[in-house]
mmCIF file with all atom_site columns, C-alpha atoms in Angstrom:
data_model
loop_
_atom_site.group_PDB
_atom_site.id
_atom_site.type_symbol
_atom_site.label_atom_id
_atom_site.label_alt_id
_atom_site.label_comp_id
_atom_site.label_asym_id
_atom_site.label_entity_id
_atom_site.label_seq_id
_atom_site.pdbx_PDB_ins_code
_atom_site.Cartn_x
_atom_site.Cartn_y
_atom_site.Cartn_z
_atom_site.occupancy
_atom_site.B_iso_or_equiv
_atom_site.pdbx_formal_charge
_atom_site.auth_seq_id
_atom_site.auth_comp_id
_atom_site.auth_asym_id
_atom_site.auth_atom_id
_atom_site.pdbx_PDB_model_num
ATOM 1   C CA . UNK A 1 1   ? -4.375 29.296  0.104   1.00 47.00 ? 103 UNK A CA 1
ATOM 2   C CA . UNK A 1 2   ? -6.826 30.296  -2.731  1.00 47.00 ? 104 UNK A CA 1
ATOM 3   C CA . UNK A 1 3   ? -4.625 29.377  -5.225  1.00 56.00 ? 105 UNK A CA 1
ATOM 4   C CA . UNK A 1 4   ? -3.284 25.728  -3.459  1.00 53.00 ? 106 UNK A CA 1
ATOM 5   C CA . UNK A 1 5   ? -6.723 24.911  -3.830  1.00 53.00 ? 107 UNK A CA 1
ATOM 6   C CA . UNK A 1 6   ? -7.433 26.047  -7.329  1.00 52.00 ? 108 UNK A CA 1
ATOM 7   C CA . UNK A 1 7   ? -4.010 24.501  -8.350  1.00 58.00 ? 109 UNK A CA 1
ATOM 8   C CA . UNK A 1 8   ? -4.543 20.933  -6.351  1.00 54.00 ? 110 UNK A CA 1
ATOM 9   C CA . UNK A 1 9   ? -8.358 21.036  -4.995  1.00 52.00 ? 111 UNK A CA 1
ATOM 10  C CA . UNK A 1 10  ? -9.794 20.139  -8.773  1.00 50.00 ? 112 UNK A CA 1
ATOM 11  C CA . UNK A 1 11  ? -8.342 16.778  -10.711 1.00 52.00 ? 113 UNK A CA 1
ATOM 12  C CA . UNK A 1 12  ? -4.603 17.732  -10.417 1.00 78.00 ? 114 UNK A CA 1
ATOM 13  C CA . UNK A 1 13  ? -2.726 16.184  -8.170  1.00 88.00 ? 115 UNK A CA 1
ATOM 14  C CA . UNK A 1 14  ? 1.150  16.134  -6.968  1.00 92.00 ? 116 UNK A CA 1
ATOM 15  C CA . UNK A 1 15  ? 3.775  14.444  -4.743  1.00 94.00 ? 117 UNK A CA 1
ATOM 16  C CA . UNK A 1 16  ? 6.103  16.219  -2.588  1.00 96.00 ? 118 UNK A CA 1
ATOM 17  C CA . UNK A 1 17  ? 9.219  14.412  -1.018  1.00 97.00 ? 119 UNK A CA 1
ATOM 18  C CA . UNK A 1 18  ? 9.138  14.550  2.712   1.00 97.00 ? 120 UNK A CA 1
ATOM 19  C CA . UNK A 1 19  ? 12.688 12.883  3.646   1.00 96.00 ? 121 UNK A CA 1
ATOM 20  C CA . UNK A 1 20  ? 14.461 16.080  4.568   1.00 94.00 ? 122 UNK A CA 1
ATOM 21  C CA . UNK A 1 21  ? 12.219 16.850  7.356   1.00 95.00 ? 123 UNK A CA 1
ATOM 22  C CA . UNK A 1 22  ? 10.464 13.455  8.294   1.00 96.00 ? 124 UNK A CA 1
ATOM 23  C CA . UNK A 1 23  ? 12.223 9.876   9.149   1.00 97.00 ? 125 UNK A CA 1
ATOM 24  C CA . UNK A 1 24  ? 11.565 6.378   9.136   1.00 97.00 ? 126 UNK A CA 1
ATOM 25  C CA . UNK A 1 25  ? 12.636 4.326   12.002  1.00 97.00 ? 127 UNK A CA 1
ATOM 26  C CA . UNK A 1 26  ? 12.073 0.761   12.232  1.00 97.00 ? 128 UNK A CA 1
ATOM 27  C CA . UNK A 1 27  ? 11.404 -1.563  14.848  1.00 96.00 ? 129 UNK A CA 1
ATOM 28  C CA . UNK A 1 28  ? 11.213 -5.080  14.704  1.00 96.00 ? 130 UNK A CA 1
ATOM 29  C CA . UNK A 1 29  ? 11.315 -8.378  16.487  1.00 94.00 ? 131 UNK A CA 1
ATOM 30  C CA . UNK A 1 30  ? 8.936  -10.648 18.196  1.00 92.00 ? 132 UNK A CA 1
ATOM 31  C CA . UNK A 1 31  ? 8.649  -8.177  21.130  1.00 92.00 ? 133 UNK A CA 1
ATOM 32  C CA . UNK A 1 32  ? 8.060  -4.973  18.949  1.00 94.00 ? 134 UNK A CA 1
ATOM 33  C CA . UNK A 1 33  ? 4.274  -5.231  19.195  1.00 94.00 ? 135 UNK A CA 1
ATOM 34  C CA . UNK A 1 34  ? 4.394  -5.405  23.149  1.00 91.00 ? 136 UNK A CA 1
ATOM 35  C CA . UNK A 1 35  ? 6.781  -2.383  22.994  1.00 92.00 ? 137 UNK A CA 1
ATOM 36  C CA . UNK A 1 36  ? 4.790  -0.331  21.022  1.00 94.00 ? 138 UNK A CA 1
ATOM 37  C CA . UNK A 1 37  ? 1.508  -1.004  22.441  1.00 93.00 ? 139 UNK A CA 1
ATOM 38  C CA . UNK A 1 38  ? 2.862  -0.049  25.865  1.00 89.00 ? 140 UNK A CA 1
ATOM 39  C CA . UNK A 1 39  ? 4.505  2.955   24.625  1.00 89.00 ? 141 UNK A CA 1
ATOM 40  C CA . UNK A 1 40  ? 2.008  4.599   22.284  1.00 92.00 ? 142 UNK A CA 1
ATOM 41  C CA . UNK A 1 41  ? -1.275 6.369   22.774  1.00 94.00 ? 143 UNK A CA 1
ATOM 42  C CA . UNK A 1 42  ? -3.168 4.451   20.150  1.00 95.00 ? 144 UNK A CA 1
ATOM 43  C CA . UNK A 1 43  ? -4.301 0.971   20.249  1.00 95.00 ? 145 UNK A CA 1
ATOM 44  C CA . UNK A 1 44  ? -1.630 -1.281  17.984  1.00 94.00 ? 146 UNK A CA 1
ATOM 45  C CA . UNK A 1 45  ? -4.311 -3.700  17.155  1.00 94.00 ? 147 UNK A CA 1
ATOM 46  C CA . UNK A 1 46  ? -5.643 -1.284  14.800  1.00 93.00 ? 148 UNK A CA 1
ATOM 47  C CA . UNK A 1 47  ? -3.143 -2.365  12.314  1.00 92.00 ? 149 UNK A CA 1
ATOM 48  C CA . UNK A 1 48  ? -4.620 -5.456  11.530  1.00 90.00 ? 150 UNK A CA 1
ATOM 49  C CA . UNK A 1 49  ? -7.509 -3.154  10.187  1.00 89.00 ? 151 UNK A CA 1
ATOM 50  C CA . UNK A 1 50  ? -5.706 -0.070  8.447   1.00 90.00 ? 152 UNK A CA 1
ATOM 51  C CA . UNK A 1 51  ? -2.215 0.385   7.027   1.00 89.00 ? 153 UNK A CA 1
ATOM 52  C CA . UNK A 1 52  ? -1.288 3.090   9.095   1.00 94.00 ? 154 UNK A CA 1
ATOM 53  C CA . UNK A 1 53  ? -2.190 5.274   12.034  1.00 96.00 ? 155 UNK A CA 1
ATOM 54  C CA . UNK A 1 54  ? -1.265 8.251   13.980  1.00 96.00 ? 156 UNK A CA 1
ATOM 55  C CA . UNK A 1 55  ? -0.242 8.410   17.141  1.00 96.00 ? 157 UNK A CA 1
ATOM 56  C CA . UNK A 1 56  ? 2.048  10.337  20.227  1.00 94.00 ? 158 UNK A CA 1
ATOM 57  C CA . UNK A 1 57  ? 4.381  9.437   22.288  1.00 92.00 ? 159 UNK A CA 1
ATOM 58  C CA . UNK A 1 58  ? 4.108  10.663  25.876  1.00 88.00 ? 160 UNK A CA 1
ATOM 59  C CA . UNK A 1 59  ? 6.163  11.718  28.667  1.00 82.00 ? 161 UNK A CA 1
ATOM 60  C CA . UNK A 1 60  ? 5.746  10.300  31.981  1.00 81.00 ? 162 UNK A CA 1
ATOM 61  C CA . UNK A 1 61  ? 3.910  13.657  32.989  1.00 87.00 ? 163 UNK A CA 1
ATOM 62  C CA . UNK A 1 62  ? 1.458  12.695  29.968  1.00 85.00 ? 164 UNK A CA 1
ATOM 63  C CA . UNK A 1 63  ? 2.861  15.592  27.767  1.00 89.00 ? 165 UNK A CA 1
ATOM 64  C CA . UNK A 1 64  ? 3.040  14.997  24.270  1.00 90.00 ? 166 UNK A CA 1
ATOM 65  C CA . UNK A 1 65  ? 6.806  14.404  22.961  1.00 91.00 ? 167 UNK A CA 1
ATOM 66  C CA . UNK A 1 66  ? 6.592  12.910  19.771  1.00 94.00 ? 168 UNK A CA 1
ATOM 67  C CA . UNK A 1 67  ? 3.769  12.473  17.123  1.00 93.00 ? 169 UNK A CA 1
ATOM 68  C CA . UNK A 1 68  ? 4.187  9.786   14.447  1.00 95.00 ? 170 UNK A CA 1
ATOM 69  C CA . UNK A 1 69  ? 2.576  8.000   12.016  1.00 96.00 ? 171 UNK A CA 1
ATOM 70  C CA . UNK A 1 70  ? 3.052  3.923   12.132  1.00 97.00 ? 172 UNK A CA 1
ATOM 71  C CA . UNK A 1 71  ? 3.102  1.686   9.472   1.00 96.00 ? 173 UNK A CA 1
ATOM 72  C CA . UNK A 1 72  ? 3.235  -2.184  9.218   1.00 95.00 ? 174 UNK A CA 1
ATOM 73  C CA . UNK A 1 73  ? 5.493  -3.846  6.422   1.00 92.00 ? 175 UNK A CA 1
ATOM 74  C CA . UNK A 1 74  ? 5.766  -6.964  7.551   1.00 89.00 ? 176 UNK A CA 1
ATOM 75  C CA . UNK A 1 75  ? 5.042  -9.368  10.341  1.00 89.00 ? 177 UNK A CA 1
ATOM 76  C CA . UNK A 1 76  ? 6.808  -8.256  13.661  1.00 92.00 ? 178 UNK A CA 1
ATOM 77  C CA . UNK A 1 77  ? 8.098  -5.101  11.588  1.00 95.00 ? 179 UNK A CA 1
ATOM 78  C CA . UNK A 1 78  ? 6.876  -1.363  12.403  1.00 96.00 ? 180 UNK A CA 1
ATOM 79  C CA . UNK A 1 79  ? 7.906  1.956   10.721  1.00 97.00 ? 181 UNK A CA 1
ATOM 80  C CA . UNK A 1 80  ? 7.513  4.839   12.959  1.00 97.00 ? 182 UNK A CA 1
ATOM 81  C CA . UNK A 1 81  ? 7.473  8.072   10.836  1.00 97.00 ? 183 UNK A CA 1
ATOM 82  C CA . UNK A 1 82  ? 8.734  11.000  12.787  1.00 96.00 ? 184 UNK A CA 1
ATOM 83  C CA . UNK A 1 83  ? 10.157 14.290  12.971  1.00 95.00 ? 185 UNK A CA 1
ATOM 84  C CA . UNK A 1 84  ? 13.810 14.276  11.145  1.00 95.00 ? 186 UNK A CA 1
ATOM 85  C CA . UNK A 1 85  ? 15.425 16.527  13.954  1.00 94.00 ? 187 UNK A CA 1
ATOM 86  C CA . UNK A 1 86  ? 13.981 14.534  16.502  1.00 95.00 ? 188 UNK A CA 1
ATOM 87  C CA . UNK A 1 87  ? 15.335 11.392  15.621  1.00 96.00 ? 189 UNK A CA 1
ATOM 88  C CA . UNK A 1 88  ? 18.293 10.579  18.128  1.00 95.00 ? 190 UNK A CA 1
ATOM 89  C CA . UNK A 1 89  ? 16.111 11.848  20.975  1.00 94.00 ? 191 UNK A CA 1
ATOM 90  C CA . UNK A 1 90  ? 13.142 9.644   19.590  1.00 94.00 ? 192 UNK A CA 1
ATOM 91  C CA . UNK A 1 91  ? 15.560 6.377   19.527  1.00 94.00 ? 193 UNK A CA 1
ATOM 92  C CA . UNK A 1 92  ? 16.887 7.233   22.745  1.00 93.00 ? 194 UNK A CA 1
ATOM 93  C CA . UNK A 1 93  ? 13.219 7.274   24.279  1.00 91.00 ? 195 UNK A CA 1
ATOM 94  C CA . UNK A 1 94  ? 12.321 4.067   22.343  1.00 91.00 ? 196 UNK A CA 1
ATOM 95  C CA . UNK A 1 95  ? 15.647 1.968   23.244  1.00 90.00 ? 197 UNK A CA 1
ATOM 96  C CA . UNK A 1 96  ? 15.280 3.154   27.018  1.00 88.00 ? 198 UNK A CA 1
ATOM 97  C CA . UNK A 1 97  ? 11.410 1.510   27.198  1.00 84.00 ? 199 UNK A CA 1
ATOM 98  C CA . UNK A 1 98  ? 13.154 -1.438  25.287  1.00 86.00 ? 200 UNK A CA 1
ATOM 99  C CA . UNK A 1 99  ? 15.234 -3.038  28.207  1.00 81.00 ? 201 UNK A CA 1
ATOM 100 C CA . UNK A 1 100 ? 12.750 -5.599  28.707  1.00 79.00 ? 202 UNK A CA 1
ATOM 101 C CA . UNK A 1 101 ? 11.325 -6.266  24.910  1.00 79.00 ? 203 UNK A CA 1
ATOM 102 C CA . UNK A 1 102 ? 14.569 -6.233  23.018  1.00 86.00 ? 204 UNK A CA 1
ATOM 103 C CA . UNK A 1 103 ? 13.240 -5.162  19.866  1.00 91.00 ? 205 UNK A CA 1
ATOM 104 C CA . UNK A 1 104 ? 15.609 -4.025  17.116  1.00 94.00 ? 206 UNK A CA 1
ATOM 105 C CA . UNK A 1 105 ? 15.411 -0.211  16.668  1.00 95.00 ? 207 UNK A CA 1
ATOM 106 C CA . UNK A 1 106 ? 17.239 1.279   13.736  1.00 95.00 ? 208 UNK A CA 1
ATOM 107 C CA . UNK A 1 107 ? 16.864 4.467   11.307  1.00 95.00 ? 209 UNK A CA 1
ATOM 108 C CA . UNK A 1 108 ? 15.845 3.688   7.458   1.00 95.00 ? 210 UNK A CA 1
ATOM 109 C CA . UNK A 1 109 ? 17.362 5.545   4.779   1.00 94.00 ? 211 UNK A CA 1
ATOM 110 C CA . UNK A 1 110 ? 14.040 4.622   2.909   1.00 94.00 ? 212 UNK A CA 1
ATOM 111 C CA . UNK A 1 111 ? 12.293 7.613   1.319   1.00 96.00 ? 213 UNK A CA 1
ATOM 112 C CA . UNK A 1 112 ? 9.322  9.457   2.233   1.00 97.00 ? 214 UNK A CA 1
ATOM 113 C CA . UNK A 1 113 ? 6.549  11.096  -0.042  1.00 96.00 ? 215 UNK A CA 1
ATOM 114 C CA . UNK A 1 114 ? 3.199  12.908  -0.071  1.00 95.00 ? 216 UNK A CA 1
ATOM 115 C CA . UNK A 1 115 ? 0.552  13.063  -2.631  1.00 93.00 ? 217 UNK A CA 1
ATOM 116 C CA . UNK A 1 116 ? -1.979 15.282  -2.257  1.00 92.00 ? 218 UNK A CA 1
ATOM 117 C CA . UNK A 1 117 ? -4.759 16.977  -4.207  1.00 87.00 ? 219 UNK A CA 1
ATOM 118 C CA . UNK A 1 118 ? -7.369 16.186  -6.908  1.00 76.00 ? 220 UNK A CA 1
ATOM 119 C CA . UNK A 1 119 ? -8.315 12.615  -7.410  1.00 65.00 ? 221 UNK A CA 1
ATOM 120 C CA . UNK A 1 120 ? -5.831 10.221  -8.169  1.00 58.00 ? 222 UNK A CA 1
ATOM 121 C CA . UNK A 1 121 ? -5.829 6.574   -7.913  1.00 60.00 ? 223 UNK A CA 1
ATOM 122 C CA . UNK A 1 122 ? -3.061 6.411   -5.455  1.00 64.00 ? 224 UNK A CA 1
ATOM 123 C CA . UNK A 1 123 ? -1.527 2.831   -4.176  1.00 76.00 ? 225 UNK A CA 1
ATOM 124 C CA . UNK A 1 124 ? -0.079 4.650   -0.940  1.00 88.00 ? 226 UNK A CA 1
ATOM 125 C CA . UNK A 1 125 ? -1.006 4.675   2.723   1.00 92.00 ? 227 UNK A CA 1
ATOM 126 C CA . UNK A 1 126 ? -3.880 6.823   3.227   1.00 91.00 ? 228 UNK A CA 1
ATOM 127 C CA . UNK A 1 127 ? -3.175 9.579   5.454   1.00 93.00 ? 229 UNK A CA 1
ATOM 128 C CA . UNK A 1 128 ? -4.129 8.587   8.746   1.00 94.00 ? 230 UNK A CA 1
ATOM 129 C CA . UNK A 1 129 ? -4.898 12.120  10.339  1.00 94.00 ? 231 UNK A CA 1
ATOM 130 C CA . UNK A 1 130 ? -7.378 13.423  7.403   1.00 92.00 ? 232 UNK A CA 1
ATOM 131 C CA . UNK A 1 131 ? -7.952 11.195  4.338   1.00 90.00 ? 233 UNK A CA 1
ATOM 132 C CA . UNK A 1 132 ? -8.080 14.613  2.135   1.00 90.00 ? 234 UNK A CA 1
ATOM 133 C CA . UNK A 1 133 ? -4.792 15.200  3.020   1.00 91.00 ? 235 UNK A CA 1
ATOM 134 C CA . UNK A 1 134 ? -3.984 12.500  0.583   1.00 92.00 ? 236 UNK A CA 1
ATOM 135 C CA . UNK A 1 135 ? -1.236 9.402   0.808   1.00 93.00 ? 237 UNK A CA 1
ATOM 136 C CA . UNK A 1 136 ? 2.237  8.628   2.398   1.00 94.00 ? 238 UNK A CA 1
ATOM 137 C CA . UNK A 1 137 ? 4.698  6.569   -0.205  1.00 95.00 ? 239 UNK A CA 1
ATOM 138 C CA . UNK A 1 138 ? 7.577  4.695   1.475   1.00 95.00 ? 240 UNK A CA 1
ATOM 139 C CA . UNK A 1 139 ? 10.416 4.456   -0.630  1.00 93.00 ? 241 UNK A CA 1
ATOM 140 C CA . UNK A 1 140 ? 9.658  5.873   -4.212  1.00 91.00 ? 242 UNK A CA 1
ATOM 141 C CA . UNK A 1 141 ? 6.843  8.510   -5.380  1.00 91.00 ? 243 UNK A CA 1
ATOM 142 C CA . UNK A 1 142 ? 3.955  7.188   -7.679  1.00 88.00 ? 244 UNK A CA 1
ATOM 143 C CA . UNK A 1 143 ? 5.240  7.675   -11.138 1.00 84.00 ? 245 UNK A CA 1
ATOM 144 C CA . UNK A 1 144 ? 2.023  8.800   -12.369 1.00 83.00 ? 246 UNK A CA 1
ATOM 145 C CA . UNK A 1 145 ? 1.992  12.542  -10.353 1.00 89.00 ? 247 UNK A CA 1
ATOM 146 C CA . UNK A 1 146 ? 4.284  15.294  -10.878 1.00 92.00 ? 248 UNK A CA 1
ATOM 147 C CA . UNK A 1 147 ? 6.669  16.673  -8.289  1.00 94.00 ? 249 UNK A CA 1
ATOM 148 C CA . UNK A 1 148 ? 5.674  19.583  -6.482  1.00 94.00 ? 250 UNK A CA 1
ATOM 149 C CA . UNK A 1 149 ? 7.868  21.643  -3.894  1.00 95.00 ? 251 UNK A CA 1
ATOM 150 C CA . UNK A 1 150 ? 7.300  20.630  -0.155  1.00 95.00 ? 252 UNK A CA 1
ATOM 151 C CA . UNK A 1 151 ? 5.959  24.248  0.461   1.00 95.00 ? 253 UNK A CA 1
ATOM 152 C CA . UNK A 1 152 ? 2.928  23.198  -1.881  1.00 94.00 ? 254 UNK A CA 1
ATOM 153 C CA . UNK A 1 153 ? 2.359  20.248  0.380   1.00 94.00 ? 255 UNK A CA 1
ATOM 154 C CA . UNK A 1 154 ? 2.794  22.224  3.558   1.00 94.00 ? 256 UNK A CA 1
ATOM 155 C CA . UNK A 1 155 ? 0.106  24.992  1.960   1.00 93.00 ? 257 UNK A CA 1
ATOM 156 C CA . UNK A 1 156 ? -2.278 21.920  1.074   1.00 93.00 ? 258 UNK A CA 1
ATOM 157 C CA . UNK A 1 157 ? -1.662 20.782  4.792   1.00 93.00 ? 259 UNK A CA 1
ATOM 158 C CA . UNK A 1 158 ? -2.148 23.908  6.682   1.00 93.00 ? 260 UNK A CA 1
ATOM 159 C CA . UNK A 1 159 ? -5.339 24.628  4.389   1.00 92.00 ? 261 UNK A CA 1
ATOM 160 C CA . UNK A 1 160 ? -6.670 21.529  5.893   1.00 93.00 ? 262 UNK A CA 1
ATOM 161 C CA . UNK A 1 161 ? -5.925 22.475  9.215   1.00 93.00 ? 263 UNK A CA 1
ATOM 162 C CA . UNK A 1 162 ? -3.293 19.857  10.094  1.00 92.00 ? 264 UNK A CA 1
ATOM 163 C CA . UNK A 1 163 ? -0.163 20.164  11.862  1.00 86.00 ? 265 UNK A CA 1
ATOM 164 C CA . UNK A 1 164 ? 2.733  18.169  11.622  1.00 82.00 ? 266 UNK A CA 1
ATOM 165 C CA . UNK A 1 165 ? 5.824  17.769  13.922  1.00 72.00 ? 267 UNK A CA 1
ATOM 166 C CA . UNK A 1 166 ? 6.149  17.815  17.601  1.00 58.00 ? 268 UNK A CA 1
#
């Protein structure tokens, strides 16, 4: 881990493609806010003050089923970042609670990147779990940063003591 701090802890920064591990599920429609407000552990109103937030979805016994970062790209539109391997179960869970709200739920093909380390003039979404983790980028990576293997991002994240995935 000292190599990661030496490589990315100074002025150099990098970006990794998280798309193989993390997916973005879109929830849209006039009732999407209501659906999420009743389902997640964080207050959806926070998205009026910040561009992303970290949250969990619990089962009926109060145990964590999913961790997620929520983004609000537009009015009545939300993107939930989740573990790619859990997407079918996650979507099934959302649809089960969506009976009254009738929000549209779909898996997007949008790619997800994380920039980390060093000091950057980042235009992404600051990681809501810990600002020193860097930023998330939806769609495309920042052109100004070199690509790094996902293992480098994982080492950076673990060095900072942050888990990822449920």
